[in-house]
Coordinates of C-alpha atoms in Angstrom, one line a residue:
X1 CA 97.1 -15.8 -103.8
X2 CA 100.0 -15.0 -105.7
X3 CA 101.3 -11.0 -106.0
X4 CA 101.5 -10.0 -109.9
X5 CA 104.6 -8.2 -108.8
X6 CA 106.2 -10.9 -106.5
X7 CA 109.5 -12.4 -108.4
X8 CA 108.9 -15.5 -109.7
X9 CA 112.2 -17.0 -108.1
X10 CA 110.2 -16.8 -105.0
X11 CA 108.0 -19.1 -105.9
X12 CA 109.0 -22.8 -104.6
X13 CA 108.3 -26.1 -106.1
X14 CA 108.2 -25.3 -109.5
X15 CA 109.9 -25.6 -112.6
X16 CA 111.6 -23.2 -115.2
X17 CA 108.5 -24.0 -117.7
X18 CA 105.9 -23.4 -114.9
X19 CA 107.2 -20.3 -114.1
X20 CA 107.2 -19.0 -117.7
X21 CA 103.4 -20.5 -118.4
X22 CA 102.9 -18.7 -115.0
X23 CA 103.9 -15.4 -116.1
X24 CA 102.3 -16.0 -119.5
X25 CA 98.9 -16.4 -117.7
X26 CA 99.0 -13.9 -115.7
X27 CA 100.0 -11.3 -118.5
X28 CA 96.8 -12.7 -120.4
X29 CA 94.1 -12.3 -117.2
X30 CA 95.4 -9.1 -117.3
X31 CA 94.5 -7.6 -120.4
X32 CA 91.2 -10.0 -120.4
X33 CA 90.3 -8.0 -117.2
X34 CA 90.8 -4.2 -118.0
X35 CA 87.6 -2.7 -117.7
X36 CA 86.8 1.1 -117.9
X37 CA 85.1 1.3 -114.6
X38 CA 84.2 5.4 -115.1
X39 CA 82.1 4.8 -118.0
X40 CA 80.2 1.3 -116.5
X41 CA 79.0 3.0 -112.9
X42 CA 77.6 6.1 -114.8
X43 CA 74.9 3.3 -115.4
X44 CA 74.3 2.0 -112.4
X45 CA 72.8 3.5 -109.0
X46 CA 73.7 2.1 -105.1
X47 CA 70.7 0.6 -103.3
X48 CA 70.6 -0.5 -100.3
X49 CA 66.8 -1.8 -98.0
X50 CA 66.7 -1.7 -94.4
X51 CA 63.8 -3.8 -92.7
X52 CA 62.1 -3.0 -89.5
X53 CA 60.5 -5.6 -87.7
X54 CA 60.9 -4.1 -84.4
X55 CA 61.8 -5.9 -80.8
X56 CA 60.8 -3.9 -77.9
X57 CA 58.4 -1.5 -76.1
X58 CA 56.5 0.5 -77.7
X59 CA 54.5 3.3 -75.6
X60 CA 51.2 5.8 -76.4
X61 CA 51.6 9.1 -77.4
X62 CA 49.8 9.8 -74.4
X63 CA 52.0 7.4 -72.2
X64 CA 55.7 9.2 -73.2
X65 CA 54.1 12.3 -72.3
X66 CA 53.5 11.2 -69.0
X67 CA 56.7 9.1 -68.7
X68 CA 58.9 12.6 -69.5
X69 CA 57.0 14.3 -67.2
X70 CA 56.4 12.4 -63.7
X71 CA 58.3 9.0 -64.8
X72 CA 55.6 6.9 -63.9
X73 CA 54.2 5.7 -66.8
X74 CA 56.2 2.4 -67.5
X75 CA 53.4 0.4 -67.1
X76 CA 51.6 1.6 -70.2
X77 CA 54.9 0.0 -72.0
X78 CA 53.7 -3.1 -74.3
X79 CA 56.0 -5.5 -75.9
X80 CA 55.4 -5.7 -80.1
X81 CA 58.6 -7.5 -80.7
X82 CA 58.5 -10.4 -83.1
X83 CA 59.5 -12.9 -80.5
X84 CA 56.1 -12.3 -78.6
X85 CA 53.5 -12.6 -81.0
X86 CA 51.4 -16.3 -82.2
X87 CA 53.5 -18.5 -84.3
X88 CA 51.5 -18.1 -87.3
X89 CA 51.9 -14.5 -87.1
X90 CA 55.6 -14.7 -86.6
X91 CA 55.7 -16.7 -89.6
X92 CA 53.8 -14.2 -91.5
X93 CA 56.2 -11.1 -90.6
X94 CA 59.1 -12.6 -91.8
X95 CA 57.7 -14.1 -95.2
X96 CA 57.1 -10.8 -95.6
X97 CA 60.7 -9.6 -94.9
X98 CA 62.2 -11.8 -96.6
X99 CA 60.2 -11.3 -99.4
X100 CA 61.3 -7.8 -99.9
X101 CA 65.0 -8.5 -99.2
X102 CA 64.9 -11.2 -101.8
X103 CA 62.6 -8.4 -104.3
X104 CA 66.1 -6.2 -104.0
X105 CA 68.7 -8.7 -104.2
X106 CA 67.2 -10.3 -106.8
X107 CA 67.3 -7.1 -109.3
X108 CA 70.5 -5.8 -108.0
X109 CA 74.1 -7.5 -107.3
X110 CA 76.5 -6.8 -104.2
X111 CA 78.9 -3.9 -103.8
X112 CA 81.5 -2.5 -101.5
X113 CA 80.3 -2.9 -97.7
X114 CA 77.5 -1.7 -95.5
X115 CA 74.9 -3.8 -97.5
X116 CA 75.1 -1.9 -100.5
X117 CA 74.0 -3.2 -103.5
X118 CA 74.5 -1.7 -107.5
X119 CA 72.2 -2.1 -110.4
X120 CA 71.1 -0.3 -113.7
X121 CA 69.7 3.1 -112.7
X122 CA 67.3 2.3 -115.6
X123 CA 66.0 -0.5 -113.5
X124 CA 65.5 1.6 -110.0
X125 CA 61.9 2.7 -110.8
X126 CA 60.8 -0.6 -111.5
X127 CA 62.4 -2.3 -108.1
X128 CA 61.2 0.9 -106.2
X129 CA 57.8 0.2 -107.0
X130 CA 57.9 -3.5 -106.4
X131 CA 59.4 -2.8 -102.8
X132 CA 56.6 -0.3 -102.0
X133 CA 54.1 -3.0 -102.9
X134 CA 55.5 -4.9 -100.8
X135 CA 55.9 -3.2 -97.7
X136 CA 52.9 -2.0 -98.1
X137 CA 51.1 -5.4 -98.2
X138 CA 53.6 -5.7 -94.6
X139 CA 52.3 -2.4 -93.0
X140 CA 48.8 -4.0 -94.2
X141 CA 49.2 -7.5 -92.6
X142 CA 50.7 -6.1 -89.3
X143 CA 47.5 -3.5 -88.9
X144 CA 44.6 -5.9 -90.2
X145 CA 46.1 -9.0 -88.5
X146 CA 47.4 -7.5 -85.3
X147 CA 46.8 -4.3 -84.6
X148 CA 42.8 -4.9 -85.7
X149 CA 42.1 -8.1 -84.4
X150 CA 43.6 -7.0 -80.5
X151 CA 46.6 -9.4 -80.6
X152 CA 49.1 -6.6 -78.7
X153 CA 46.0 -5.5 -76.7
X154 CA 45.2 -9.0 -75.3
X155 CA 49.1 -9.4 -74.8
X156 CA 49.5 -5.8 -72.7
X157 CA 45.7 -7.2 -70.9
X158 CA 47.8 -10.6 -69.5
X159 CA 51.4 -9.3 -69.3
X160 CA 50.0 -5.7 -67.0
X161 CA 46.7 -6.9 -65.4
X162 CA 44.9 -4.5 -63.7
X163 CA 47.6 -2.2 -64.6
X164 CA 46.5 -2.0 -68.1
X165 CA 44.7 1.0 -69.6
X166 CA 42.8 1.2 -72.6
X167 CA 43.0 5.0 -72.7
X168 CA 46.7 4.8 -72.9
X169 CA 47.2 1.9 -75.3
X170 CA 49.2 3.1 -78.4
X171 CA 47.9 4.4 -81.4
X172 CA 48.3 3.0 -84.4
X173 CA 51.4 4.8 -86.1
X174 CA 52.9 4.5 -82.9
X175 CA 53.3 0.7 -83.5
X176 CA 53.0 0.9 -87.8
X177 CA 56.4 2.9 -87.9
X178 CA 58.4 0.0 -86.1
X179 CA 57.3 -2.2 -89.2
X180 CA 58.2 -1.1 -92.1
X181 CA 61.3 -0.8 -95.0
X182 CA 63.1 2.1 -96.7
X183 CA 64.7 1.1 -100.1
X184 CA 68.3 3.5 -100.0
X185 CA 69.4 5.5 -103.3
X186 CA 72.1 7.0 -104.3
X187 CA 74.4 7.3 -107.6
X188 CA 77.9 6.3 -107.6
X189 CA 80.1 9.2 -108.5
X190 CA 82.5 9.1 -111.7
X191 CA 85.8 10.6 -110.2
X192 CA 85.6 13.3 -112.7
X193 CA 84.9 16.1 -110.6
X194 CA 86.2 15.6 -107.4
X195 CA 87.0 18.7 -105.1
X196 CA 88.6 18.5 -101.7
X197 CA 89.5 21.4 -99.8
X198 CA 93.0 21.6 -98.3
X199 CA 94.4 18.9 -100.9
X200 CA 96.8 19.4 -103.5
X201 CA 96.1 17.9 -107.6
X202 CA 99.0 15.4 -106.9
X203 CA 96.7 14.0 -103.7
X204 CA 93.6 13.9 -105.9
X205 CA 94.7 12.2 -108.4
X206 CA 95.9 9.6 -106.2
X207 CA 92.5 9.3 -104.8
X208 CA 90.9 9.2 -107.7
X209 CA 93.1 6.3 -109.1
X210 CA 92.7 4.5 -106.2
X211 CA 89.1 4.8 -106.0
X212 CA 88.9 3.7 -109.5
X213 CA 90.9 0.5 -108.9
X214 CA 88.4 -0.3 -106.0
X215 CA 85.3 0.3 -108.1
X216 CA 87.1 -2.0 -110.8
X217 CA 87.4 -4.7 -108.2
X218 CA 83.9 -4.5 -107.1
X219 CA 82.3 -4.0 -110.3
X220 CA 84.4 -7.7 -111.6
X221 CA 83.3 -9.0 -108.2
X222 CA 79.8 -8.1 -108.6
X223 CA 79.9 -9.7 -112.1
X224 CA 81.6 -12.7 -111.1
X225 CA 78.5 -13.0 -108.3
X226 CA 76.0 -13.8 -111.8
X227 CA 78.7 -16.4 -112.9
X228 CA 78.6 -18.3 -109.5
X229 CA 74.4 -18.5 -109.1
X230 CA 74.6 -19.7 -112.5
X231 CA 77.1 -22.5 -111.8
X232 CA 75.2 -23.0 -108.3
X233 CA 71.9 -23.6 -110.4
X234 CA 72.8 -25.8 -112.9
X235 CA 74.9 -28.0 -110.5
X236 CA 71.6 -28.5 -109.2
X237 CA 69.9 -29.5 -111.9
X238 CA 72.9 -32.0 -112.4
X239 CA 72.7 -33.7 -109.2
X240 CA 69.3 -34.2 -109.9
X241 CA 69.7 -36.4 -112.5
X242 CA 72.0 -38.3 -110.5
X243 CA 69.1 -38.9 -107.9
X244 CA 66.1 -41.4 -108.5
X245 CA 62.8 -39.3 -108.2
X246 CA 64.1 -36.0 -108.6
X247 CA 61.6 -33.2 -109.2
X248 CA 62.1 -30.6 -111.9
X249 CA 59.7 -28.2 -112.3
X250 CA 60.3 -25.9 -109.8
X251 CA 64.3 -25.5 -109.9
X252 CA 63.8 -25.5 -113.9
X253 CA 61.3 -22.2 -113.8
X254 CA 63.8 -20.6 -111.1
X255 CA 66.7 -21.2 -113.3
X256 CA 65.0 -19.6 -116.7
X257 CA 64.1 -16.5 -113.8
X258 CA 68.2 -16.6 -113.2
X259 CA 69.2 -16.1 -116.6
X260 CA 66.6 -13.8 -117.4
X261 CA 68.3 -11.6 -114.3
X262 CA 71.7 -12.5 -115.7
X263 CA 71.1 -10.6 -118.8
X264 CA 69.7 -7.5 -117.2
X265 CA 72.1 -7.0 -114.4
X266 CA 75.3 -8.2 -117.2
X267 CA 77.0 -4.7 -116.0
X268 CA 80.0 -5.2 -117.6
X269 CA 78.0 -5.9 -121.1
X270 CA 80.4 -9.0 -121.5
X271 CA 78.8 -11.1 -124.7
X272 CA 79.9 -14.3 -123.3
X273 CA 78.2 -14.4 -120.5
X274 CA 75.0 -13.3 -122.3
X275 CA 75.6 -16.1 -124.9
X276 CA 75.4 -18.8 -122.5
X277 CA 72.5 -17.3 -120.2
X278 CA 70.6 -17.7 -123.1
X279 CA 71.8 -21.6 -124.0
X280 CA 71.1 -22.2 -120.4
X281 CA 67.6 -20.5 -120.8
X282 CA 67.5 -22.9 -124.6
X283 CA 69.2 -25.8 -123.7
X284 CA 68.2 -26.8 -120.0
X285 CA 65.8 -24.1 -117.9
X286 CA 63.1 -25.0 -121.3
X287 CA 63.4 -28.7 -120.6
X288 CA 60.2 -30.2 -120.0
X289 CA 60.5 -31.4 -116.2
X290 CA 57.7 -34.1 -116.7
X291 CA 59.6 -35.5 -119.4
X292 CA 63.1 -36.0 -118.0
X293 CA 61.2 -38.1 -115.4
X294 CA 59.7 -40.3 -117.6
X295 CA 62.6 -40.6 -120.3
X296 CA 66.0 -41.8 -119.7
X297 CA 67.6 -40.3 -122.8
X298 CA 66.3 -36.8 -121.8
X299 CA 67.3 -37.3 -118.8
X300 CA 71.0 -38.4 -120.0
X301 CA 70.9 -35.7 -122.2
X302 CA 69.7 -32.9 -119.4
X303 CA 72.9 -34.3 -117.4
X304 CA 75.1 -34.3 -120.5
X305 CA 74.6 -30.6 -121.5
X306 CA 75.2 -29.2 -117.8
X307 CA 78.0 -30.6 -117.8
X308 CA 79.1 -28.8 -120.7
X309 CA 77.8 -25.7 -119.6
X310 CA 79.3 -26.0 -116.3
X311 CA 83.1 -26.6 -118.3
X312 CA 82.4 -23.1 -120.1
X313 CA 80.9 -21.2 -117.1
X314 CA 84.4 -22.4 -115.5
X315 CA 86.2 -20.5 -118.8
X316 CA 84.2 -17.2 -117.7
X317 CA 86.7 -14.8 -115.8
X318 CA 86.6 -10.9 -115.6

């Protein structure tokens, strides 16, 4: 990628007139990106879920008393890791972590590292409720479906033989707390205050400006992520039409879901991009999928206008 403040004369294999359209181009994604990034994040929180589905041992109360004390209490150790349970109930644990991973990313987009993730603080309480109904229904599943019908217990039984004690299997919040999901909060701050000991205004500033130029960069990234599931979408859709016996339905519902989420996490409020999640919505995710099947021209038309969308999508930049 090309510096903005690399001489052009460094640049081989190209002519006078390239390098002049060059610089014009450049000049004109600059002042088409500026964004005042202080006034966006006062909008938005940081979110970020962690998932437990523990691997390991898990001992009783009862049993880590006795292993601090005389060190002999390793055999009342069971295994609840994922890895050693049925199939089917495998299956079922990560449906449901997935499902709550895919509940966050799909109201929030990516920012900076460390799994963090931004989204309208307007929107937290809704997501933060969804997630707890969620892990919830997990905790549920793993109690009712394991703990309850003796899958760990039958485990320890062949694993420990005559080793095993009932009296020192676990309780249940001893293995319920290695299941479960915390959804992270916390607001992004503005620059406006910023107060560190020992340095002098000159420093601050220059942490401040930098900081802003990050969030700037991570805030058009984060945009440019709605741009890109968009494109990913209706390319989709397009080389569907290209394929005899394609089905519809589904991939038409998910992509009216995608541009309703476009619209609600647009951060940087940019019209365009509104303006064609909504043809999208009109024009193709409203199609009726039964009817593309049966009719050539709808079909021919379906291909015709993602095309078209997918040449202005490619005009979208931040």
């Amino acid at each position: 990628m090309i510096d903005n403040n690399e001489e052009l004369s460094y640049i081989p294999n190209i002519t006078m007139s390239d390098k002049l359209n060059l610089k014009i181009q450049k000049k004109k994604e600059v002042n088409m990106s500026k964004i005042d990034a202080s006034s966006v994040i006062k909008k938005l929180v940081k979110t970020r879920i962690r998932v437990s589905s523990f691997n390991g041992n898990v001992k009783s109360t009862d049993g880590q008393y006795e292993l601090a004390n005389s060190n002999n209490a390793d055999a009342d150790s069971i295994n609840v890791g994922v890895s050693m349970f049925p199939k089917s109930v495998q299956q079922q644990i990560r449906e449901h972590s997935i499902g709550i991973r895919k509940a966050v990313a799909k109201a929030s987009l990516p920012f900076q590292d460390g799994g963090y993730r931004i989204m309208p603080a307007k929107d937290y309480p809704a997501l933060n409720k969804e997630v707890q109904k969620r892990v919830e229904a997990f905790r549920s599943y793993v109690y009712d479906e394991i703990y309850m019908n003796d899958v760990l217990k039958e485990m320890a039984q062949r694993r420990l033989g005559d080793l095993f004690r009932y009296d020192s299997f676990p309780e249940k919040e001893d293995i319920m707390d290695r299941y479960s999901a915390v959804l992270f909060f916390e607001p992004i701050t503005d620059m406006t205050d910023l107060r560190i000991e020992g340095l002098t205004d000159a420093e601050l500033e220059t942490i401040k400006a930098e900081t802003i130029r990050e969030y700037e960069a991570n805030l058009k990234s984060a945009q440019g992520e709605l741009v890109a599931n968009l494109k990913k979408s209706v390319e989709g859709i397009l080389k569907k039409t290209e394929t005899e016996g394609s089905r519809y339905k589904r991939a038409l519902q998910n992509l009216s879901e995608l541009t309703d989420s476009v619209v609600s996490l647009n951060i940087l409020e940019d019209k365009n991009l509104n303006d064609i999640a909504k043809k999208i919505k009109k024009e193709i995710a409203s199609t009726d999928g039964n009817l593309i099947k049966e009719s050539k021209t709808a079909k021919s038309k379906l291909k015709s206008k993602s095309k078209e969308i997918l040449e202005t999508l490619d005009e979208i930049t931040f």
